mmCIF file with all atom_site columns, C-alpha atoms in Angstrom:
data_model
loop_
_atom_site.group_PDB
_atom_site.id
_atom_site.type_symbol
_atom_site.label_atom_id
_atom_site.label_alt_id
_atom_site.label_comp_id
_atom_site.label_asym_id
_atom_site.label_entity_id
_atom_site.label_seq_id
_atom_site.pdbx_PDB_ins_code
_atom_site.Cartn_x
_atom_site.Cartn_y
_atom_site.Cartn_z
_atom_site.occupancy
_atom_site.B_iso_or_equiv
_atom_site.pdbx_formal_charge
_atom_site.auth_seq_id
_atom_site.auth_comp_id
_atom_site.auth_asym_id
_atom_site.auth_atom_id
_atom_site.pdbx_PDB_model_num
ATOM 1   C CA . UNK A 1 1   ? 29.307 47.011 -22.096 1.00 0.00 ? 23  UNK A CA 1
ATOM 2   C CA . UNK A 1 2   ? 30.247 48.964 -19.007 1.00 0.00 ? 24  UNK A CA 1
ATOM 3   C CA . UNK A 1 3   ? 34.251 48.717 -19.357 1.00 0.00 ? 25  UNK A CA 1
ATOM 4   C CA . UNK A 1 4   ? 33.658 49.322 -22.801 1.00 0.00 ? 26  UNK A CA 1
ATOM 5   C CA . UNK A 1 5   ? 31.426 52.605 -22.939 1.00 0.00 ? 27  UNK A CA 1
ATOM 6   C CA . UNK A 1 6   ? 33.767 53.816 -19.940 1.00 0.00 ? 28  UNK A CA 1
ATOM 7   C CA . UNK A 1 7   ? 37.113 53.103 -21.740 1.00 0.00 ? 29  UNK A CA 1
ATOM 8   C CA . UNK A 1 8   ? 35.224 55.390 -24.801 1.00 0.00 ? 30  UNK A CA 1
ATOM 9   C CA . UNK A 1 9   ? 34.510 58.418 -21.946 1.00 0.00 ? 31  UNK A CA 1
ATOM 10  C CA . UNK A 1 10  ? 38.179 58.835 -21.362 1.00 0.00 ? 32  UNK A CA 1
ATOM 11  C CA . UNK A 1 11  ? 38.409 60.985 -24.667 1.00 0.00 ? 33  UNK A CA 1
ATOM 12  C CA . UNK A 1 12  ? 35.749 63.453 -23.330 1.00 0.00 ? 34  UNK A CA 1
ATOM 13  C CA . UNK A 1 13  ? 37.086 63.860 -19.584 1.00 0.00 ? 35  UNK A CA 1
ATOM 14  C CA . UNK A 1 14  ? 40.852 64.351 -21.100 1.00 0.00 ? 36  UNK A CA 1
ATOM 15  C CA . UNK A 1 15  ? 42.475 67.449 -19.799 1.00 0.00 ? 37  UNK A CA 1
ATOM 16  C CA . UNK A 1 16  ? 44.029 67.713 -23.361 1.00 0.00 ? 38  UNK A CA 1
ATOM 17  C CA . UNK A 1 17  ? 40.880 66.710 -25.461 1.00 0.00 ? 39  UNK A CA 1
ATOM 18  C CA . UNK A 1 18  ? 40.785 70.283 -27.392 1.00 0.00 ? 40  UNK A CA 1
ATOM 19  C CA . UNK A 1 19  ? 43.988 68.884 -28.578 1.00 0.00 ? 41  UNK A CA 1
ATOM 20  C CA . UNK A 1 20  ? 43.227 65.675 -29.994 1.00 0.00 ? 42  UNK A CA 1
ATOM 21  C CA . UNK A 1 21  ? 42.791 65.460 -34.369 1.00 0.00 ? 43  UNK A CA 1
ATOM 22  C CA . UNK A 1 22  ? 41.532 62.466 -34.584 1.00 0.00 ? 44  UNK A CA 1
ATOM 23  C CA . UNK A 1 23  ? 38.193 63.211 -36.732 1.00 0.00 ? 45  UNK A CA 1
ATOM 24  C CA . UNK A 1 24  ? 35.300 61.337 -38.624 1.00 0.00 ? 46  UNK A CA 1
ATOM 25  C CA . UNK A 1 25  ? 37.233 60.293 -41.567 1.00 0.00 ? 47  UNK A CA 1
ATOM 26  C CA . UNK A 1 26  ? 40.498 60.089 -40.583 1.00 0.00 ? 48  UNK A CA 1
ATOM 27  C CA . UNK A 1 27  ? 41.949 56.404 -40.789 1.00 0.00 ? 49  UNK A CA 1
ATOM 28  C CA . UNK A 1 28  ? 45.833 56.221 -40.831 1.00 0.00 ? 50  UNK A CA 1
ATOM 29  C CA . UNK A 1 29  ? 45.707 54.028 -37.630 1.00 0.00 ? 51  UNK A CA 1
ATOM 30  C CA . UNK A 1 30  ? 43.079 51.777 -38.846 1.00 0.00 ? 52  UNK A CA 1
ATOM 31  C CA . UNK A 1 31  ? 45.864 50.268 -40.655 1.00 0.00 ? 53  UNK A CA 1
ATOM 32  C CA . UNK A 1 32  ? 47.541 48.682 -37.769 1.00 0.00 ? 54  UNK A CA 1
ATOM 33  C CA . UNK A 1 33  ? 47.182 45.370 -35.516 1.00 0.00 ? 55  UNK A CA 1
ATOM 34  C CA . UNK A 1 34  ? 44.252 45.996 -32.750 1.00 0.00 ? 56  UNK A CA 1
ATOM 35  C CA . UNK A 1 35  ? 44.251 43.355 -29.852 1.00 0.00 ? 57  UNK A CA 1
ATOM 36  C CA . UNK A 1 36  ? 40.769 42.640 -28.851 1.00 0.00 ? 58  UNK A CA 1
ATOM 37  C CA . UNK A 1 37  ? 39.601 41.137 -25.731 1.00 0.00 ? 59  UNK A CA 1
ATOM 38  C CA . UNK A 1 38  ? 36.933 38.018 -26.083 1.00 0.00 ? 60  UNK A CA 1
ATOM 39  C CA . UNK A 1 39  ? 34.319 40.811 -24.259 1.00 0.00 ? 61  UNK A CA 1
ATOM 40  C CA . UNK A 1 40  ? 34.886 43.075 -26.940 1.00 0.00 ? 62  UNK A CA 1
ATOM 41  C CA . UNK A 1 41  ? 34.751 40.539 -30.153 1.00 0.00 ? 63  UNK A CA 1
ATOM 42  C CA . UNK A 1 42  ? 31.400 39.269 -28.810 1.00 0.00 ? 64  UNK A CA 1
ATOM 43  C CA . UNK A 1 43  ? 29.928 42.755 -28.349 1.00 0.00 ? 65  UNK A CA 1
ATOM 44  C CA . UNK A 1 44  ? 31.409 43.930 -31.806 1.00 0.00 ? 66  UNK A CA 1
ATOM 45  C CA . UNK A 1 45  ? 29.512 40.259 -33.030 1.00 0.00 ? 67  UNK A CA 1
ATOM 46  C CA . UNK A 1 46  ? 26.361 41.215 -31.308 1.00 0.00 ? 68  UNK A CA 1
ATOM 47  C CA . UNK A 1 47  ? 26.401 44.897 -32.586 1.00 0.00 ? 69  UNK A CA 1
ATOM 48  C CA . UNK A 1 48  ? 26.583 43.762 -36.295 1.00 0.00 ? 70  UNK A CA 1
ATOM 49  C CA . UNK A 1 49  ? 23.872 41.429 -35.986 1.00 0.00 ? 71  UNK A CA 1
ATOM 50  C CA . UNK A 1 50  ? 21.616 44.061 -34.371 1.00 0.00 ? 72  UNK A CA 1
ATOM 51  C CA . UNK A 1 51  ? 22.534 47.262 -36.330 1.00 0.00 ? 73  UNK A CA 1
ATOM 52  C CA . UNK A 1 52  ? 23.492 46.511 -39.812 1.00 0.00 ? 74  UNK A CA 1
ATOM 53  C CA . UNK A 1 53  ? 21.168 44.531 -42.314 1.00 0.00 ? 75  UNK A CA 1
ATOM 54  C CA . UNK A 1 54  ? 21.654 41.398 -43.580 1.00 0.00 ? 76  UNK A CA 1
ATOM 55  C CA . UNK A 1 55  ? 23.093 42.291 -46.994 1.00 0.00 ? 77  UNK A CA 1
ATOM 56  C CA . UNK A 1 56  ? 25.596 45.034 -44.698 1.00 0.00 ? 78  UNK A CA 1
ATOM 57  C CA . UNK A 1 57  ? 26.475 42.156 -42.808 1.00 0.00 ? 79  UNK A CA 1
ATOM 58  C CA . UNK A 1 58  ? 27.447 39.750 -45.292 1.00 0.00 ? 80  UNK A CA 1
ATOM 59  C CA . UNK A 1 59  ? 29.397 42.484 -47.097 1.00 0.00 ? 81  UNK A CA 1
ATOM 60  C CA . UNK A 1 60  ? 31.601 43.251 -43.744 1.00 0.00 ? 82  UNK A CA 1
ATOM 61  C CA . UNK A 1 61  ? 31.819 39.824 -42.791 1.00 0.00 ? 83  UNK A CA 1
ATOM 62  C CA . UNK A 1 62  ? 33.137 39.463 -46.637 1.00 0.00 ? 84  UNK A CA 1
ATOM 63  C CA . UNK A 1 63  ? 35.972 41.748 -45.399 1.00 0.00 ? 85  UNK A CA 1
ATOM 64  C CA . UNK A 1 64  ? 36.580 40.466 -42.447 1.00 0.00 ? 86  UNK A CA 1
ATOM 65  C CA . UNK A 1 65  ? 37.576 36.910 -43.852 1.00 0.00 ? 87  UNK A CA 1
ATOM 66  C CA . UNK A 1 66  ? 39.850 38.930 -46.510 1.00 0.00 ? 88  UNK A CA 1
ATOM 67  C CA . UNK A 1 67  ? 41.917 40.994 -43.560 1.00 0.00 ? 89  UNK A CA 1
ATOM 68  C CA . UNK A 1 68  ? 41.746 37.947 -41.698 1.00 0.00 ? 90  UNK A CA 1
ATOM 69  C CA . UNK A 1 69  ? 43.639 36.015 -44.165 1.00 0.00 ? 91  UNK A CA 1
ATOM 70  C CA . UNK A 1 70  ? 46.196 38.564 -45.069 1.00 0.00 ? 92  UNK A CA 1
ATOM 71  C CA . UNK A 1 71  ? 47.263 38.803 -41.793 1.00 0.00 ? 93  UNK A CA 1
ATOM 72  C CA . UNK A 1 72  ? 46.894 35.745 -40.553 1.00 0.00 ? 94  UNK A CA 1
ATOM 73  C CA . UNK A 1 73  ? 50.457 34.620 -40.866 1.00 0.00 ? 95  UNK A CA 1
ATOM 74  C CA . UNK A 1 74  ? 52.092 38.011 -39.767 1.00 0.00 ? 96  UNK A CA 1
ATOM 75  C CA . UNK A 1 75  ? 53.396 39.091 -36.932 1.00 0.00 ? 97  UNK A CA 1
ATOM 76  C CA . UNK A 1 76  ? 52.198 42.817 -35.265 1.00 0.00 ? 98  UNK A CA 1
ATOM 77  C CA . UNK A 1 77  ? 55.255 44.871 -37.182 1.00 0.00 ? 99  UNK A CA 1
ATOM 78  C CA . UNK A 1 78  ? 54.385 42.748 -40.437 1.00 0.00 ? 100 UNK A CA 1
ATOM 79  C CA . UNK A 1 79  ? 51.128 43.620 -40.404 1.00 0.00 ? 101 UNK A CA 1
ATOM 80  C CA . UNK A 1 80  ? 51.692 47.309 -39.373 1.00 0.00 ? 102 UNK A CA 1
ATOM 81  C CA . UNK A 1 81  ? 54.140 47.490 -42.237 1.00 0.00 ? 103 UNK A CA 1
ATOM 82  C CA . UNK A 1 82  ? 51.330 46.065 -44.741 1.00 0.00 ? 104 UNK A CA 1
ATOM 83  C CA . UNK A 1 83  ? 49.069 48.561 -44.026 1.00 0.00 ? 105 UNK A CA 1
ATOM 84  C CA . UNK A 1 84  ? 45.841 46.108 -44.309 1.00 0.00 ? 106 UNK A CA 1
ATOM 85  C CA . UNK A 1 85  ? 42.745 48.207 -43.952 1.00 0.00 ? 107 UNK A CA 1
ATOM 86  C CA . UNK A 1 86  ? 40.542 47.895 -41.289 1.00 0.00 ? 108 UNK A CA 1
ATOM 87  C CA . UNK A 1 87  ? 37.462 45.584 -42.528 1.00 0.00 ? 109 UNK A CA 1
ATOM 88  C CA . UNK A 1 88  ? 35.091 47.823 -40.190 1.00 0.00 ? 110 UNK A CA 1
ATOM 89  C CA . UNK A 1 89  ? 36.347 50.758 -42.165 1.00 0.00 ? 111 UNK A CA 1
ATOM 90  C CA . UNK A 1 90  ? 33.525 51.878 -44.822 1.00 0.00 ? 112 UNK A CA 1
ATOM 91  C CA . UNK A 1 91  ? 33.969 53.054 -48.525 1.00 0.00 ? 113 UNK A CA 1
ATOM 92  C CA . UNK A 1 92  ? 34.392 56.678 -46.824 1.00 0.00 ? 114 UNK A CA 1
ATOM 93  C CA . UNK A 1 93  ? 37.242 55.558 -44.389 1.00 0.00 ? 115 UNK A CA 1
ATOM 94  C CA . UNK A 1 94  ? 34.991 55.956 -41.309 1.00 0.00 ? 116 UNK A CA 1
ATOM 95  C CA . UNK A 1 95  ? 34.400 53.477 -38.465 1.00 0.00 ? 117 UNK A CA 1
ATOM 96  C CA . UNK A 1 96  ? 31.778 51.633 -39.539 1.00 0.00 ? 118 UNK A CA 1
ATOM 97  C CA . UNK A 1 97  ? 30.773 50.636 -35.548 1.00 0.00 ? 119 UNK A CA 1
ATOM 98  C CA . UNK A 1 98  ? 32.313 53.933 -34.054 1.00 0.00 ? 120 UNK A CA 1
ATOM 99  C CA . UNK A 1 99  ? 29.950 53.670 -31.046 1.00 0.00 ? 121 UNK A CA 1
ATOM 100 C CA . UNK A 1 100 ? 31.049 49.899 -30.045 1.00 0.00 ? 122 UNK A CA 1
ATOM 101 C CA . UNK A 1 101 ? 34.993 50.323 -31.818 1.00 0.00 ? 123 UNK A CA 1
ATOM 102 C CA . UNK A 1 102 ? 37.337 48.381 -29.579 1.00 0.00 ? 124 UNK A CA 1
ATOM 103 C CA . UNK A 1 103 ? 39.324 49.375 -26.418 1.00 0.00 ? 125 UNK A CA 1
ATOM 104 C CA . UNK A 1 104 ? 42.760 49.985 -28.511 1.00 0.00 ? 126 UNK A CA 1
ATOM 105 C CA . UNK A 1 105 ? 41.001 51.838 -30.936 1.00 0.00 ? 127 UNK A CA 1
ATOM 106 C CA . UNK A 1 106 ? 39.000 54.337 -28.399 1.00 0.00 ? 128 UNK A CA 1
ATOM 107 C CA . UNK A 1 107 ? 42.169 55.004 -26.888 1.00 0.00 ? 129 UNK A CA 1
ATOM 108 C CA . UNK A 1 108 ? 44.162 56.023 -29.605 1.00 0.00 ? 130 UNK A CA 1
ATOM 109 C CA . UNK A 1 109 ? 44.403 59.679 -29.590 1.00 0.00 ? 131 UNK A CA 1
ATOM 110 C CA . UNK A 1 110 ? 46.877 61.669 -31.721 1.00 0.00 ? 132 UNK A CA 1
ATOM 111 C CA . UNK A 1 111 ? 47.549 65.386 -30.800 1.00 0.00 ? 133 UNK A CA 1
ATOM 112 C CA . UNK A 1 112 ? 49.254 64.986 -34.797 1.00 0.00 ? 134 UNK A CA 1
ATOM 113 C CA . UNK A 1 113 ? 47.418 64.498 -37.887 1.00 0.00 ? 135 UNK A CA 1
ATOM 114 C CA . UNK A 1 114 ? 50.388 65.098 -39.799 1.00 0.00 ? 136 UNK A CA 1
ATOM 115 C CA . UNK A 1 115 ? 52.351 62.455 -37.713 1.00 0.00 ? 137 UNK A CA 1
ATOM 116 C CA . UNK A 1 116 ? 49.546 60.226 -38.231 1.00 0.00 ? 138 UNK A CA 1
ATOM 117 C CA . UNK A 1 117 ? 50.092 60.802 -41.887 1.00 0.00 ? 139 UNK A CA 1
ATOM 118 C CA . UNK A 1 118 ? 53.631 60.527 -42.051 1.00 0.00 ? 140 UNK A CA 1
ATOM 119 C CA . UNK A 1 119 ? 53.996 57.612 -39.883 1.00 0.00 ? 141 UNK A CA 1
ATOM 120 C CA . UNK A 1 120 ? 51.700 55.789 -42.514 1.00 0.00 ? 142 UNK A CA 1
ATOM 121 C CA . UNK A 1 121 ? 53.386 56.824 -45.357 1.00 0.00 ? 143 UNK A CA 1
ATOM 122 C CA . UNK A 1 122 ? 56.627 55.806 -44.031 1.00 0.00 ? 144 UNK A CA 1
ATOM 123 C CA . UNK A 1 123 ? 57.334 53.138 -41.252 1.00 0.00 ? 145 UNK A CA 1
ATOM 124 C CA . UNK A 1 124 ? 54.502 52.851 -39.104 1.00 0.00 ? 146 UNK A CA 1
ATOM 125 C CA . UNK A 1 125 ? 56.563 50.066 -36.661 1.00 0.00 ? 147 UNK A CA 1
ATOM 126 C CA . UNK A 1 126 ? 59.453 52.976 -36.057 1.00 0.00 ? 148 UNK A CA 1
ATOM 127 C CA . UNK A 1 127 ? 57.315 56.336 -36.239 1.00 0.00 ? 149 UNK A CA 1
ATOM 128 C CA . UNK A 1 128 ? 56.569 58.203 -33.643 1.00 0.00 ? 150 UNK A CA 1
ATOM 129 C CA . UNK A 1 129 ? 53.028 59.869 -33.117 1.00 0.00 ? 151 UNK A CA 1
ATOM 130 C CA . UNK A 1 130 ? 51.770 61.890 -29.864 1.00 0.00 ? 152 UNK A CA 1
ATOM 131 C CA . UNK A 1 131 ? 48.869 60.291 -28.727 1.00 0.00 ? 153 UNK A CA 1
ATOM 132 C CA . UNK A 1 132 ? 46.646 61.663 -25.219 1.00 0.00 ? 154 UNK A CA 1
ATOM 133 C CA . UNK A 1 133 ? 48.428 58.819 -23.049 1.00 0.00 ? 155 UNK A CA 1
ATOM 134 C CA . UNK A 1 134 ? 46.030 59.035 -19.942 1.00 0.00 ? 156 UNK A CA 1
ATOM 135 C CA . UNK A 1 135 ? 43.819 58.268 -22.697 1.00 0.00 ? 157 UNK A CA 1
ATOM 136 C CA . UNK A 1 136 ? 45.705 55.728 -23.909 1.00 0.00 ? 158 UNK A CA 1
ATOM 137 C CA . UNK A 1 137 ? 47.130 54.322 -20.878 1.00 0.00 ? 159 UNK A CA 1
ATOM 138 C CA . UNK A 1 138 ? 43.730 54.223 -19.026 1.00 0.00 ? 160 UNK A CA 1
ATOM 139 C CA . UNK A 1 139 ? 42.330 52.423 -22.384 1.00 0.00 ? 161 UNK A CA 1
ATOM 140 C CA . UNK A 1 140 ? 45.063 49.956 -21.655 1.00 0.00 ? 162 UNK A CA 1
ATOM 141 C CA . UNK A 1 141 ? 44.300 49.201 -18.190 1.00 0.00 ? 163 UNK A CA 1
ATOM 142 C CA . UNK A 1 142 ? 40.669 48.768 -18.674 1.00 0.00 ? 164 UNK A CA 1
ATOM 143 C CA . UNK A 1 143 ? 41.540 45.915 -21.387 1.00 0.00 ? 165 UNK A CA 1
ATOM 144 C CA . UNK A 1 144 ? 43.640 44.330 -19.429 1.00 0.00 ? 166 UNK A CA 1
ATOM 145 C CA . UNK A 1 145 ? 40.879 44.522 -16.249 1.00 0.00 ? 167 UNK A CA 1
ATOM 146 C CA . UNK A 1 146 ? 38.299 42.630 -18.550 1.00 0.00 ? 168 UNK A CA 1
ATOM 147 C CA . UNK A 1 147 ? 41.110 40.290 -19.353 1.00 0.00 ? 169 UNK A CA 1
ATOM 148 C CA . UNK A 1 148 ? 42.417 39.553 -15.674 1.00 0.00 ? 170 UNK A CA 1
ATOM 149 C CA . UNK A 1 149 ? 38.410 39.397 -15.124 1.00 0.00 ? 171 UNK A CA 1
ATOM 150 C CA . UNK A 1 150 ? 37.965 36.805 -17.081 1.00 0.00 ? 172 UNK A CA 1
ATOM 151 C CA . UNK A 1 151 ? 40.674 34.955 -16.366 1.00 0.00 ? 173 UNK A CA 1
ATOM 152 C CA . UNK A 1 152 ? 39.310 35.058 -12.672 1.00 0.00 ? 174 UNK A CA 1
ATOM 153 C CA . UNK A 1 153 ? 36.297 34.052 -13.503 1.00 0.00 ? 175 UNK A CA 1
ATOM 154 C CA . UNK A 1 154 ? 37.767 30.643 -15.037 1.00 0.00 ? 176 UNK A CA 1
ATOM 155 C CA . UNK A 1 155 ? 37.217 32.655 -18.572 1.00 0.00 ? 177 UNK A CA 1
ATOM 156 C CA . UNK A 1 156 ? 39.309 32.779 -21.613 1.00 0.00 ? 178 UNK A CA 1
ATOM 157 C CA . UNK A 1 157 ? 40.905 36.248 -20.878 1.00 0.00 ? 179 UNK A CA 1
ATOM 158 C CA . UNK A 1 158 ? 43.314 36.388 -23.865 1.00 0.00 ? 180 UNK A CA 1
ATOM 159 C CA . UNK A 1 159 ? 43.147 39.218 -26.329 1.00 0.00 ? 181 UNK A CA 1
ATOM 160 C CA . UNK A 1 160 ? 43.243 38.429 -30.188 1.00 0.00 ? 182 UNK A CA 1
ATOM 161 C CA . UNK A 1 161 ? 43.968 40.082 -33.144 1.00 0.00 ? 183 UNK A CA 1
ATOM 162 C CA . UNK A 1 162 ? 40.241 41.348 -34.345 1.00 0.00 ? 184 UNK A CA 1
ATOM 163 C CA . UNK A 1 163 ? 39.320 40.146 -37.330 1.00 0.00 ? 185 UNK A CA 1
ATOM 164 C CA . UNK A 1 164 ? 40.329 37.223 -36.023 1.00 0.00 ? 186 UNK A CA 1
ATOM 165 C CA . UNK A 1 165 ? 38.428 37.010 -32.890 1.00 0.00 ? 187 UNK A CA 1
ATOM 166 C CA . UNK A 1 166 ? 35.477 39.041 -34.594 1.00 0.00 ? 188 UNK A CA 1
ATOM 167 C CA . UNK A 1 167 ? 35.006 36.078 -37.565 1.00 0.00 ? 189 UNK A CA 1
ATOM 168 C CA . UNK A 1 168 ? 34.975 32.924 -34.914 1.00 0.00 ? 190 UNK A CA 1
ATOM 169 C CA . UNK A 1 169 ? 32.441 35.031 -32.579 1.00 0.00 ? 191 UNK A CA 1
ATOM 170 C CA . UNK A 1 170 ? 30.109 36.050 -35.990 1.00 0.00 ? 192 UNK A CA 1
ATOM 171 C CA . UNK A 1 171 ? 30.302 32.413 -37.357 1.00 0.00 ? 193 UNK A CA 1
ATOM 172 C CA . UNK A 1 172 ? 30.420 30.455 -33.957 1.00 0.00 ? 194 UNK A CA 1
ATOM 173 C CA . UNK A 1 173 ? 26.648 29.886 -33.050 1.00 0.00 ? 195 UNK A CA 1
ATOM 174 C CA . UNK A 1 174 ? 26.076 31.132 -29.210 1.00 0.00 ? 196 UNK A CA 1
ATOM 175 C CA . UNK A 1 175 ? 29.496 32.355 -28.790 1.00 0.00 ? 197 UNK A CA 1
ATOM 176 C CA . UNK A 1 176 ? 29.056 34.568 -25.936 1.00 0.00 ? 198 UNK A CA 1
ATOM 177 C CA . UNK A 1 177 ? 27.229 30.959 -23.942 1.00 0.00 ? 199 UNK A CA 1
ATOM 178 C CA . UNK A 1 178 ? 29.608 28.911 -24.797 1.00 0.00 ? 200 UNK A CA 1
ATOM 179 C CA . UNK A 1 179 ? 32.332 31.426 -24.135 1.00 0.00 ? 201 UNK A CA 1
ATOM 180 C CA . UNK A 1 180 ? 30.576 31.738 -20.317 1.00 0.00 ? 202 UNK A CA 1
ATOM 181 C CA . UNK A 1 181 ? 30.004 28.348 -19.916 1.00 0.00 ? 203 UNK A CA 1
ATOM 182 C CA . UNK A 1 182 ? 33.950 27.902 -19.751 1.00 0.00 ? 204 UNK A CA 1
ATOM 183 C CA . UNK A 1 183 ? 34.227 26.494 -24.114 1.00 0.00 ? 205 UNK A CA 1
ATOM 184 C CA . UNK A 1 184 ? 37.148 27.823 -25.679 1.00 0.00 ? 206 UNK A CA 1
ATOM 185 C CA . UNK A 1 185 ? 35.393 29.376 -28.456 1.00 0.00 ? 207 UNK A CA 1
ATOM 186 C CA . UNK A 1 186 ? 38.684 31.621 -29.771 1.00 0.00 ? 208 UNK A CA 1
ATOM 187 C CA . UNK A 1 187 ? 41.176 28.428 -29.571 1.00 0.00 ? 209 UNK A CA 1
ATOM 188 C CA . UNK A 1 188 ? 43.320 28.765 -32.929 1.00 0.00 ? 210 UNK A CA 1
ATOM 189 C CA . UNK A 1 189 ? 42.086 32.611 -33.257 1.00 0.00 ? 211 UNK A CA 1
ATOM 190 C CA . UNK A 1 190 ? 46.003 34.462 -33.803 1.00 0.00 ? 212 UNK A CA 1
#
């Protein structure tokens, strides 16, 4: 929770922040492949089960197994290419768990809306977008600490893609135990 909620800060201590258009709304890269460490697919598990109702949670879960299998197969520039939505994503396009979103998606902050829209529209693997990259590259670095973490700690400190990751921790009963007790939990996850 701590490398988490300080990965999110980055975007308000930014020297450029008064720059960045990301907005409420606004989902062009919620399109693309986001790598999620195992500490991040349990807390996104966790935060489902305590915030949204049962019904909500069936519903995304329903989602999440049909991103999950369209991408299951593809490789990142495939499945940038495709375009698959975001299963977090609501009817409105917003981030349906904003407040616990991954690392990679915290971090990701264009200085171009219209970038963001034309890299969608056209090739999303060769586009280029301005992003804040002490944002981005401080995002980065605090993934990669709960990873090496992890791995210190005798843990699986992979990262997965996250629907993935985020449908073995929902359906795997005690995930986050058996994930500290040393089980690999995410084994077969892509």
């Amino acid at each position: 929770d701590n490398a988490i909620t300080w990965a999110h800060s980055f975007r308000k201590e930014s020297p450029v922040k008064d720059r960045h258009e990301c907005a409420s709304g606004c989902s062009f890269c919620c399109h693309i492949p986001v790598a999620v460490s195992v500490p991040e697919a349990l807390g996104l598990a966790l935060y489902l089960k305590e915030r949204f109702s049962p019904q909500a949670l069936r519903m995304v879960r329903e989602r999440i197994v049909g991103s999950e299998a369209m991408v299951a197969d593809m490789t990142d520039d495939e499945h940038a290419r495709a375009k698959v939505k975001c299963a977090l994503l609501d009817d409105d396009g917003k981030c349906s768990v904003y407040d616990a979103r991954p690392i990679r998606c915290s971090s990701w902050c264009s200085l171009s809306r219209s970038q963001c829209e034309a890299a969608f529209a056209a090739d999303p693997v060769t586009a280029k977008v301005t992003i804040d990259a002490i944002v981005h590259t401080t995002g980065c670095g605090v993934q990669t600490g709960l990873c090496i973490g992890a791995i210190r700690s005798g843990l699986d400190g992979r990262t997965y893609e996250l629907h993935s990751a985020l449908l073995r921790a929902l359906d795997t009963p005690d995930a986050e135990e058996r994930w500290a007790r040393g089980e690999d939990v995410f084994a077969g996850c892509d």
